[in-house]
CSV table of C-alpha atoms and ligand atoms in Angstrom, one decimal:
chain,number,residue,atom,x,y,z
A,1,MET,CA,4.5,-31.2,15.2
A,2,GLY,CA,1.2,-31.4,14.0
A,3,ARG,CA,-0.9,-29.6,11.8
A,4,PRO,CA,-2.5,-26.5,13.3
A,5,HIS,CA,-6.0,-26.5,13.4
A,6,THR,CA,-7.1,-22.8,13.1
A,7,ALA,CA,-5.5,-20.1,11.7
A,8,TYR,CA,-6.0,-15.9,11.7
A,9,LEU,CA,-5.7,-14.7,8.3
A,10,ASP,CA,-7.6,-11.1,8.9
A,11,CYS,CA,-4.7,-8.9,10.2
A,12,ASN,CA,-6.2,-6.0,7.9
A,13,ALA,CA,-9.2,-5.9,10.0
A,14,SER,CA,-6.8,-6.1,12.9
A,15,THR,CA,-3.5,-7.5,14.4
A,16,PRO,CA,-1.7,-8.9,17.7
A,17,CYS,CA,-0.4,-6.4,19.9
A,18,ASP,CA,3.5,-7.0,19.8
A,19,PRO,CA,4.6,-8.3,23.1
A,20,GLU,CA,7.3,-5.4,23.4
A,21,VAL,CA,4.3,-2.9,22.6
A,22,ALA,CA,2.2,-4.4,25.4
A,23,ALA,CA,5.4,-4.4,27.8
A,24,ILE,CA,6.0,-0.7,27.5
A,25,MET,CA,2.3,-0.2,28.2
A,26,VAL,CA,1.6,-2.1,31.2
A,27,PRO,CA,3.6,0.2,33.7
A,28,LEU,CA,1.9,3.1,31.8
A,29,LEU,CA,-1.4,1.8,33.1
A,30,THR,CA,-0.5,0.9,36.7
A,31,SER,CA,2.4,3.1,37.7
A,32,THR,CA,2.8,6.3,35.7
A,33,PHE,CA,-0.7,7.1,35.4
A,34,ALA,CA,-0.9,10.7,35.8
A,35,ASN,CA,-2.5,13.3,33.6
A,36,PRO,CA,0.0,14.8,31.0
A,37,SER,CA,-1.9,18.0,31.6
A,38,SER,CA,-1.2,18.3,35.1
A,39,ARG,CA,1.9,20.2,34.9
A,40,GLY,CA,1.8,21.2,38.7
A,41,HIS,CA,3.4,18.0,40.1
A,42,GLY,CA,6.0,15.6,39.3
A,43,PRO,CA,4.1,12.5,38.3
A,44,GLY,CA,2.3,14.8,35.6
A,45,GLN,CA,5.3,16.4,34.4
A,46,GLU,CA,6.7,12.7,34.2
A,47,ALA,CA,3.6,11.7,31.6
A,48,ALA,CA,3.9,14.9,30.1
A,49,ALA,CA,7.8,14.0,29.3
A,50,LEU,CA,7.0,10.8,27.9
A,51,LEU,CA,3.7,12.2,26.2
A,52,ASP,CA,6.6,14.0,24.3
A,53,ASP,CA,8.6,11.7,23.6
A,54,ALA,CA,5.8,9.6,22.1
A,55,ARG,CA,5.2,12.2,19.8
A,56,SER,CA,8.6,13.1,18.6
A,57,ARG,CA,9.2,9.3,17.5
A,58,THR,CA,5.7,8.9,16.3
A,59,ALA,CA,7.1,12.0,13.8
A,60,ARG,CA,10.4,10.0,13.1
A,61,ALA,CA,9.2,7.1,12.2
A,62,ILE,CA,6.5,8.5,9.7
A,63,GLY,CA,9.2,11.1,8.3
A,64,ALA,CA,7.7,14.0,9.5
A,65,GLY,CA,9.5,17.3,9.9
A,66,ALA,CA,8.3,18.0,13.7
A,67,PRO,CA,6.6,16.6,16.9
A,68,SER,CA,3.8,19.8,16.4
A,69,GLU,CA,2.4,18.2,13.3
A,70,ILE,CA,1.7,14.8,15.3
A,71,THR,CA,-2.1,14.7,16.9
A,72,PHE,CA,-2.8,11.8,18.8
A,73,THR,CA,-6.7,10.4,18.0
A,74,SER,CA,-8.6,7.3,19.0
A,75,GLY,CA,-8.0,5.9,15.6
A,76,ALA,CA,-8.0,6.2,12.0
A,77,THR,CA,-11.7,6.9,11.9
A,78,GLU,CA,-11.1,9.9,14.0
A,79,ALA,CA,-8.4,10.9,12.0
A,80,ASN,CA,-10.3,10.6,8.6
A,81,ASN,CA,-13.2,12.5,9.7
A,82,THR,CA,-11.4,15.1,11.7
A,83,ALA,CA,-9.1,15.9,8.3
A,84,LEU,CA,-12.3,15.9,6.1
A,85,VAL,CA,-14.4,17.8,8.0
A,86,GLY,CA,-12.2,20.1,9.7
A,87,LEU,CA,-10.3,21.0,6.5
A,88,ALA,CA,-13.7,21.3,4.6
A,89,HIS,CA,-14.4,24.1,7.3
A,90,ARG,CA,-10.9,25.7,7.1
A,91,LEU,CA,-11.0,25.4,3.0
A,92,VAL,CA,-14.4,26.5,2.2
A,93,HIS,CA,-13.9,30.2,1.3
A,94,ARG,CA,-11.4,28.7,-1.3
A,95,GLY,CA,-14.1,26.7,-2.9
A,96,ARG,CA,-16.8,23.6,-2.4
A,97,HIS,CA,-15.3,20.7,-4.5
A,98,LEU,CA,-13.9,17.8,-3.1
A,99,VAL,CA,-12.0,14.7,-5.1
A,100,ALA,CA,-12.1,11.4,-3.7
A,101,GLN,CA,-12.1,7.7,-5.1
A,102,VAL,CA,-14.8,5.1,-4.9
A,103,THR,CA,-13.5,2.4,-2.8
A,104,GLU,CA,-12.2,4.7,0.4
A,105,HIS,CA,-12.9,3.1,3.4
A,106,PRO,CA,-16.3,4.2,5.1
A,107,SER,CA,-14.6,6.3,7.6
A,108,VAL,CA,-14.0,8.5,4.5
A,109,LEU,CA,-16.7,8.2,2.4
A,110,GLU,CA,-19.6,8.8,5.5
A,111,PRO,CA,-17.6,12.0,6.4
A,112,LEU,CA,-18.0,13.1,2.5
A,113,ARG,CA,-21.7,12.0,2.6
A,114,ARG,CA,-22.2,14.7,5.0
A,115,LEU,CA,-20.4,17.3,3.4
A,116,GLN,CA,-22.2,16.7,0.3
A,117,GLY,CA,-25.6,17.4,2.3
A,118,GLN,CA,-24.0,20.4,3.6
A,119,GLY,CA,-23.3,21.8,-0.1
A,120,TRP,CA,-20.1,20.5,-1.1
A,121,GLU,CA,-19.7,18.9,-4.3
A,122,ILE,CA,-18.2,15.4,-4.4
A,123,THR,CA,-16.4,13.9,-7.0
A,124,LEU,CA,-15.8,10.0,-6.9
A,125,LEU,CA,-13.0,9.1,-9.0
A,126,GLY,CA,-13.8,5.4,-10.6
A,127,VAL,CA,-11.2,2.7,-10.2
A,128,ALA,CA,-10.3,0.2,-13.3
A,129,ALA,CA,-10.2,-3.5,-12.8
A,130,ASP,CA,-7.3,-3.7,-10.5
A,131,GLY,CA,-8.6,-1.1,-7.9
A,132,ARG,CA,-6.6,1.7,-9.0
A,133,ILE,CA,-7.4,5.1,-10.0
A,134,ARG,CA,-6.0,6.7,-13.1
A,135,LEU,CA,-4.1,10.0,-13.0
A,136,GLN,CA,-5.4,11.3,-16.2
A,137,GLU,CA,-9.1,10.7,-14.5
A,138,LEU,CA,-8.2,12.6,-11.5
A,139,GLN,CA,-6.5,15.4,-13.9
A,140,ASP,CA,-9.8,15.7,-15.5
A,141,ALA,CA,-11.6,16.1,-12.2
A,142,LEU,CA,-9.6,19.0,-11.0
A,143,THR,CA,-11.2,22.6,-10.9
A,144,PRO,CA,-10.4,25.6,-9.8
A,145,ARG,CA,-13.1,25.1,-7.0
A,146,THR,CA,-11.1,22.0,-5.8
A,147,VAL,CA,-9.4,22.2,-2.8
A,148,LEU,CA,-9.0,18.8,-1.3
A,149,LEU,CA,-7.8,15.2,-2.8
A,150,THR,CA,-8.3,12.5,-0.1
A,151,LEU,CA,-6.9,9.3,-1.5
A,152,MET,CA,-6.5,6.1,0.6
A,153,LEU,CA,-2.5,4.5,0.8
A,154,ALA,CA,-3.8,0.8,0.2
A,155,ASN,CA,-7.4,-0.4,0.3
A,156,ASN,CA,-8.3,-2.8,3.0
A,157,GLU,CA,-10.3,-5.4,1.0
A,158,THR,CA,-8.1,-5.7,-1.9
A,159,GLY,CA,-4.8,-4.4,-0.8
A,160,ALA,CA,-4.6,-2.2,-4.1
A,161,LEU,CA,-2.1,0.6,-3.7
A,162,GLN,CA,-2.9,3.9,-5.2
A,163,PRO,CA,-0.3,6.1,-7.0
A,164,VAL,CA,-0.3,8.8,-4.0
A,165,ARG,CA,2.8,10.2,-4.8
A,166,GLU,CA,2.1,11.0,-8.4
A,167,ALA,CA,-1.8,12.0,-7.6
A,168,ALA,CA,-0.1,14.2,-4.5
A,169,GLU,CA,2.4,16.1,-6.9
A,170,LEU,CA,-0.6,16.8,-9.2
A,171,ALA,CA,-3.1,18.0,-6.9
A,172,ARG,CA,-0.6,20.4,-5.0
A,173,ALA,CA,0.4,21.7,-8.5
A,174,HIS,CA,-3.3,22.8,-8.7
A,175,GLY,CA,-3.1,24.1,-5.3
A,176,VAL,CA,-5.4,21.4,-4.1
A,177,VAL,CA,-5.0,20.0,-0.3
A,178,VAL,CA,-3.8,16.1,0.2
A,179,HIS,CA,-5.1,13.8,2.7
A,180,CYS,CA,-4.4,10.2,2.6
A,181,ASP,CA,-5.9,7.2,4.5
A,182,ALA,CA,-2.5,5.2,5.0
A,183,ALA,CA,-4.3,2.5,7.6
A,184,GLN,CA,-3.6,-0.1,5.8
A,185,GLY,CA,0.3,0.7,5.1
A,186,PRO,CA,2.5,0.2,8.4
A,187,GLY,CA,4.4,-2.8,8.6
A,188,LYS,CA,3.4,-3.7,5.0
A,189,VAL,CA,4.7,-1.0,2.9
A,190,ALA,CA,6.7,2.4,3.3
A,191,VAL,CA,4.8,5.0,4.9
A,192,ASP,CA,6.6,8.0,4.9
A,193,VAL,CA,4.7,11.4,4.7
A,194,ALA,CA,7.6,13.1,2.8
A,195,GLU,CA,8.0,10.5,0.4
A,196,LEU,CA,4.3,10.8,-0.7
A,197,GLY,CA,4.2,14.6,-0.2
A,198,VAL,CA,1.1,14.6,1.3
A,199,ASP,CA,0.0,17.4,3.6
A,200,HIS,CA,-2.5,15.6,5.8
A,201,LEU,CA,-2.2,11.3,6.7
A,202,SER,CA,-4.3,9.4,8.6
A,203,LEU,CA,-2.9,6.4,10.6
A,204,SER,CA,-4.2,3.5,13.1
A,205,ALA,CA,-2.0,1.5,15.8
A,206,HIS,CA,-4.0,-1.8,15.9
A,207,LYS,CA,-3.5,-2.5,12.3
A,208,ALA,CA,0.0,-2.4,12.6
A,209,TYR,CA,1.1,-4.2,16.1
A,210,GLY,CA,-0.3,-1.5,17.9
A,211,PRO,CA,-3.1,-1.5,20.6
A,212,LYS,CA,-6.9,-0.5,19.6
A,213,GLY,CA,-8.2,3.0,20.1
A,214,ILE,CA,-5.1,5.4,19.2
A,215,GLY,CA,-4.5,6.9,15.9
A,216,VAL,CA,-2.2,9.7,14.2
A,217,LEU,CA,-3.6,12.5,12.1
A,218,TYR,CA,-0.4,14.0,10.7
A,219,SER,CA,-0.8,17.7,9.2
A,220,ARG,CA,2.2,19.3,7.6
A,221,ARG,CA,3.6,22.6,9.3
A,222,GLN,CA,3.3,25.2,6.3
A,223,ARG,CA,2.7,28.8,6.1
A,224,PRO,CA,0.2,30.3,6.5
A,225,PRO,CA,-0.7,27.1,8.7
A,226,LEU,CA,-3.3,24.9,7.8
A,227,ARG,CA,-4.8,22.5,10.6
A,228,PRO,CA,-8.4,21.1,10.5
A,229,GLU,CA,-10.8,22.8,13.0
A,230,PRO,CA,-10.9,20.3,15.6
A,231,LEU,CA,-14.2,18.2,16.5
A,232,LEU,CA,-13.4,17.6,20.0
A,233,LEU,CA,-13.8,20.9,21.7
A,234,GLY,CA,-12.7,21.0,25.4
A,235,GLY,CA,-9.5,21.5,27.4
A,236,GLY,CA,-7.4,22.3,24.3
A,237,GLN,CA,-5.3,19.2,24.8
A,238,GLU,CA,-2.9,18.1,21.6
A,239,GLY,CA,-2.1,22.0,20.7
A,240,GLY,CA,-5.9,22.5,20.6
A,241,GLN,CA,-6.0,20.1,18.2
A,242,ARG,CA,-7.9,17.2,19.8
A,243,SER,CA,-9.3,17.5,23.5
A,244,GLY,CA,-9.7,15.1,26.1
A,245,THR,CA,-7.2,13.4,28.4
A,246,PRO,CA,-4.2,12.0,25.9
A,247,ASN,CA,-3.9,8.2,26.0
A,248,LEU,CA,-0.4,7.9,27.1
A,249,PRO,CA,0.1,4.1,27.2
A,250,ALA,CA,-1.8,3.6,23.9
A,251,ALA,CA,0.5,6.9,22.5
A,252,VAL,CA,3.5,5.2,23.7
A,253,GLY,CA,2.8,1.8,22.7
A,254,MET,CA,1.9,3.2,19.0
A,255,ALA,CA,5.1,5.3,18.7
A,256,ARG,CA,7.0,1.8,19.5
A,257,ALA,CA,5.0,-0.2,16.9
A,258,LEU,CA,5.0,2.6,14.3
A,259,GLU,CA,8.9,2.4,14.9
A,260,LEU,CA,9.2,-1.6,14.5
A,261,ALA,CA,7.1,-1.6,11.3
A,262,ARG,CA,9.5,1.0,9.7
A,263,GLU,CA,12.4,-1.2,10.8
A,264,ARG,CA,10.7,-4.1,9.6
A,265,TRP,CA,8.4,-3.5,6.7
A,266,TRP,CA,10.5,-4.7,3.8
A,267,GLU,CA,11.4,-7.6,5.2
A,268,ASP,CA,8.1,-8.9,6.6
A,269,GLY,CA,6.5,-8.0,3.6
A,270,ARG,CA,9.0,-10.1,1.6
A,271,LEU,CA,8.0,-13.2,3.8
A,272,MET,CA,4.4,-12.4,3.7
A,273,ALA,CA,4.3,-12.0,-0.2
A,274,ARG,CA,6.0,-15.6,-0.4
A,275,LEU,CA,3.4,-16.9,1.7
A,276,ARG,CA,0.6,-15.2,0.0
A,277,ASP,CA,1.8,-16.1,-3.6
A,278,ARG,CA,1.9,-19.6,-2.4
A,279,LEU,CA,-1.5,-19.7,-1.1
A,280,GLU,CA,-3.1,-17.9,-4.7
A,281,GLU,CA,-0.8,-20.8,-6.8
A,282,HIS,CA,-1.9,-23.7,-4.6
A,283,LEU,CA,-5.4,-22.7,-5.1
A,284,GLN,CA,-5.6,-21.7,-8.8
A,285,GLU,CA,-3.3,-25.2,-9.5
A,286,HIS,CA,-6.4,-27.1,-7.5
A,287,LEU,CA,-9.1,-25.4,-8.2
A,288,ASP,CA,-11.0,-24.1,-11.8
A,289,GLY,CA,-12.6,-20.9,-11.4
A,290,VAL,CA,-10.2,-19.1,-9.0
A,291,THR,CA,-9.7,-15.2,-9.5
A,292,VAL,CA,-7.6,-12.7,-7.5
A,293,ASN,CA,-9.0,-9.2,-7.5
A,294,GLY,CA,-6.8,-6.5,-7.4
A,295,PRO,CA,-3.4,-5.3,-9.0
A,296,ARG,CA,-0.6,-8.2,-9.6
A,297,ASP,CA,2.2,-5.9,-8.5
A,298,HIS,CA,0.9,-2.4,-7.1
A,299,ARG,CA,-0.5,-4.7,-3.9
A,300,LEU,CA,-0.2,-5.2,-0.3
A,301,PRO,CA,2.3,-8.1,0.5
A,302,ASN,CA,-0.1,-9.6,2.8
A,303,THR,CA,-3.3,-9.6,0.9
A,304,SER,CA,-5.0,-11.6,-1.1
A,305,ASN,CA,-8.8,-11.2,-2.2
A,306,ILE,CA,-10.2,-14.3,-4.1
A,307,SER,CA,-13.2,-15.2,-6.0
A,308,PHE,CA,-14.6,-18.7,-6.5
A,309,ALA,CA,-16.9,-18.8,-9.4
A,310,GLY,CA,-19.8,-21.2,-8.9
A,311,VAL,CA,-19.8,-21.1,-4.5
A,312,ASP,CA,-22.3,-19.1,-2.1
A,313,GLY,CA,-20.0,-16.5,-0.3
A,314,ASN,CA,-21.8,-17.1,2.8
A,315,ALA,CA,-22.0,-20.9,2.7
A,316,LEU,CA,-18.2,-20.6,2.1
A,317,LEU,CA,-17.5,-18.3,4.7
A,318,ALA,CA,-19.4,-20.3,7.1
A,319,SER,CA,-17.4,-23.2,6.6
A,320,LEU,CA,-14.4,-21.2,6.9
A,321,ARG,CA,-14.9,-20.1,10.4
A,322,ASP,CA,-11.3,-21.8,11.7
A,323,LEU,CA,-9.5,-19.6,9.2
A,324,ALA,CA,-10.8,-16.3,10.5
A,325,VAL,CA,-11.0,-14.8,6.9
A,326,SER,CA,-13.5,-12.1,6.2
A,327,SER,CA,-16.1,-11.9,3.4
A,328,GLY,CA,-15.1,-9.4,0.4
A,329,SER,CA,-18.7,-8.3,1.5
A,330,ALA,CA,-19.7,-5.4,3.6
A,331,CYS,CA,-22.1,-7.4,5.9
A,332,ALA,CA,-22.9,-4.9,8.5
A,333,THR,CA,-26.8,-5.6,8.6
A,334,GLY,CA,-26.8,-9.4,8.4
A,335,SER,CA,-28.2,-9.2,4.6
A,336,PRO,CA,-25.0,-9.3,2.8
A,337,GLU,CA,-24.5,-6.9,0.0
A,338,PRO,CA,-21.6,-7.9,-2.6
A,339,SER,CA,-18.7,-5.5,-1.8
A,340,SER,CA,-18.9,-2.4,-2.9
A,341,VAL,CA,-15.2,-2.2,-3.5
A,342,LEU,CA,-15.2,-5.2,-6.1
A,343,ARG,CA,-18.2,-4.0,-7.9
A,344,ALA,CA,-16.8,-0.7,-8.1
A,345,MET,CA,-13.8,-2.9,-10.0
A,346,GLY,CA,-16.6,-4.4,-12.1
A,347,VAL,CA,-16.6,-7.5,-10.7
A,348,ALA,CA,-20.1,-9.5,-11.6
A,349,PRO,CA,-22.1,-9.2,-8.4
A,350,ALA,CA,-22.4,-13.1,-7.6
A,351,LEU,CA,-18.7,-13.4,-8.0
A,352,ALA,CA,-18.3,-10.5,-5.8
A,353,ALA,CA,-20.4,-12.3,-3.0
A,354,ALA,CA,-18.1,-15.5,-3.4
A,355,SER,CA,-15.1,-13.8,-2.5
A,356,ILE,CA,-13.2,-13.7,0.7
A,357,ARG,CA,-10.0,-11.4,1.9
A,358,VAL,CA,-7.3,-13.4,3.4
A,359,SER,CA,-4.8,-10.8,5.2
A,360,LEU,CA,-1.6,-12.4,6.6
A,361,GLY,CA,0.7,-11.2,9.2
A,362,ARG,CA,4.2,-10.6,10.2
A,363,THR,CA,3.5,-14.1,12.7
A,364,THR,CA,1.4,-16.1,9.8
A,365,THR,CA,3.5,-19.2,9.4
A,366,SER,CA,3.8,-21.7,6.6
A,367,ASP,CA,2.0,-24.4,8.4
A,368,GLU,CA,-0.8,-22.1,9.2
A,369,LEU,CA,-1.1,-21.1,5.5
A,370,GLU,CA,-0.5,-24.4,3.7
A,371,TRP,CA,-3.3,-25.8,6.1
A,372,ALA,CA,-5.6,-23.2,5.4
A,373,ALA,CA,-4.8,-23.7,1.7
A,374,GLU,CA,-6.3,-26.9,1.8
A,375,ARG,CA,-9.1,-26.4,3.8
A,376,MET,CA,-10.0,-23.9,1.1
A,377,VAL,CA,-9.6,-26.6,-1.6
A,378,ALA,CA,-11.6,-28.7,0.2
A,379,GLU,CA,-14.7,-26.4,1.3
A,380,VAL,CA,-15.1,-25.0,-2.4
A,381,ARG,CA,-15.1,-28.6,-3.7
A,382,ARG,CA,-17.9,-29.7,-1.2
A,383,LEU,CA,-19.8,-26.4,-1.9
A,384,ARG,CA,-19.6,-27.1,-6.1
A,385,ALA,CA,-20.7,-30.4,-5.5
A,386,MET,CA,-23.8,-29.7,-3.3
A,387,GLY,CA,-24.5,-26.9,-5.6
A,388,LYS,CA,-24.2,-29.4,-8.5
A,389,ARG,CA,-26.8,-32.2,-6.5
A,390,GLY,CA,-29.1,-29.5,-5.6
A,391,ARG,CA,-29.6,-28.6,-9.5
B,401,PLP,C1,-9.1,0.1,9.5
B,401,PLP,C2,-9.2,1.3,8.8
B,401,PLP,C3,-9.5,2.6,9.2
B,401,PLP,C4,-10.1,2.6,10.6
B,401,PLP,O1,-9.1,2.5,11.7
B,401,PLP,P1,-9.8,2.8,13.1
B,401,PLP,O2,-8.3,2.8,13.8
B,401,PLP,O3,-10.0,1.3,13.5
B,401,PLP,O4,-10.7,3.5,13.2
B,401,PLP,C5,-9.5,3.8,8.3
B,401,PLP,N1,-9.1,3.7,6.8
B,401,PLP,C6,-8.8,2.1,6.6
B,401,PLP,C7,-8.1,2.0,5.4
B,401,PLP,C8,-8.7,1.1,7.6
B,401,PLP,O5,-8.3,0.0,7.0
C-alpha cells in the first residue's frame, strides 16, 4: 500500500460523524420529520416517542439517574452559557462569587466575563506547569459567598485532565454548586456524572463522532430543584428549559454516538495513546528542542501539544497544512497571539507561538501518523535551517 499524503489530526476541533450514527439520522430527516411537539397526530407522537427514547439513552450513556435530567441544546457552547448565566441567576440570592480556572474554553470564560460586568466576583484559579489546578488553591478560593464552581474535564488544547471528582467533592462540602464542561471527554475518557459527582455537565456531540449542532446540558435532579434559568424562551420545549423545535435527528444521532463512546472509550483510548506516544518519541528522537506541553499521565489519550524551539509557529503551521493540525495559539483575528492556555502554564511567548496541537481520532491509522511524524521532522529541520541562513 502506498503512503498516505494527507492526515486529519484535529479531532479535538471536530470528529467525523460515525457512519452508523449518520445512517440512523437520515430517515429522521426525510421520513419521520414531524415536530415532536405536535402531539395531536400520529407522526408527531412517533417523533415524540423517538425523542423520549433518545433522552433516556443519553441519560444512561452518561450515568444520569433520570431522562428529565437531560436538556438537549445546540452544543456545548449553549450548554455552558445556559449553565453559567442560568445558574448565576438562580443562585444570586446566596452570594455573588464564582470560581473557575484560567484555561477554560471561551464558551465558559466569556459568559463569566459578562457576569463580572454585572457585579459578580470571579476567581480564576491558576494552573501548574502541567496545566492542572491544585486543589489547595481551590480550597483557599472558597468563601461563604461562593455559590458556583465550574471546572472542565479535559482541556481542548493540551488534553490536561482536571481533578474534577476531587474538586467537586471539596466544593459540594462547602455547599457550592458544581458545573463541568466535559466536551472533550466522550470517546477518550470515562464520562459518568455520578462518578464525577457534579451537579451540571455540558457535552457536545460533534467532538465524539456525532453530528454538529447538538449537545447536552445535564442537571442533577435534587430537592429543592436547581435548574438553570433558561436562555431561550418560547414554546416551553425541553420541559421549559430550552424553547425551540427539538433537533430530533441530531438528538437520536447523539444518543447513539454517546452509547458508542461509553462502549469504546477504553479500547480506543489505548490505541490512540499508543500512536500518540510513538509520535512524541519519534519527534524527540529526531529533533532537539521538542517539548510536550501538558501532564504526562493525567492527559487525554489522543492529544499532544508540542513546542518546537527556534521555529516560527505560523510558518510551521502553514507548511503542515496537509496534516490538518491546529495551532496552539488562538488565532481568531489573523494576528496570532500565543495560546493563553500555554501562557498560563508558564510557557514562554515565543515557544508558545511555536506550538502545534495534534489530536487523534479512532479512525487515525499508524501509517497516517508515521507519515505525519516524518513530515513534521522534515519541516522543522527546513525552517530551522532557513532561520540560521536568515541570521
Ligand atoms: C468544542 C468545545 C466546546 C464547544 O462545543 P460546541 O458544541 O462546538 O459549541 C466547549 N468546550 C470545550 C472544552 C470544547 O472542546
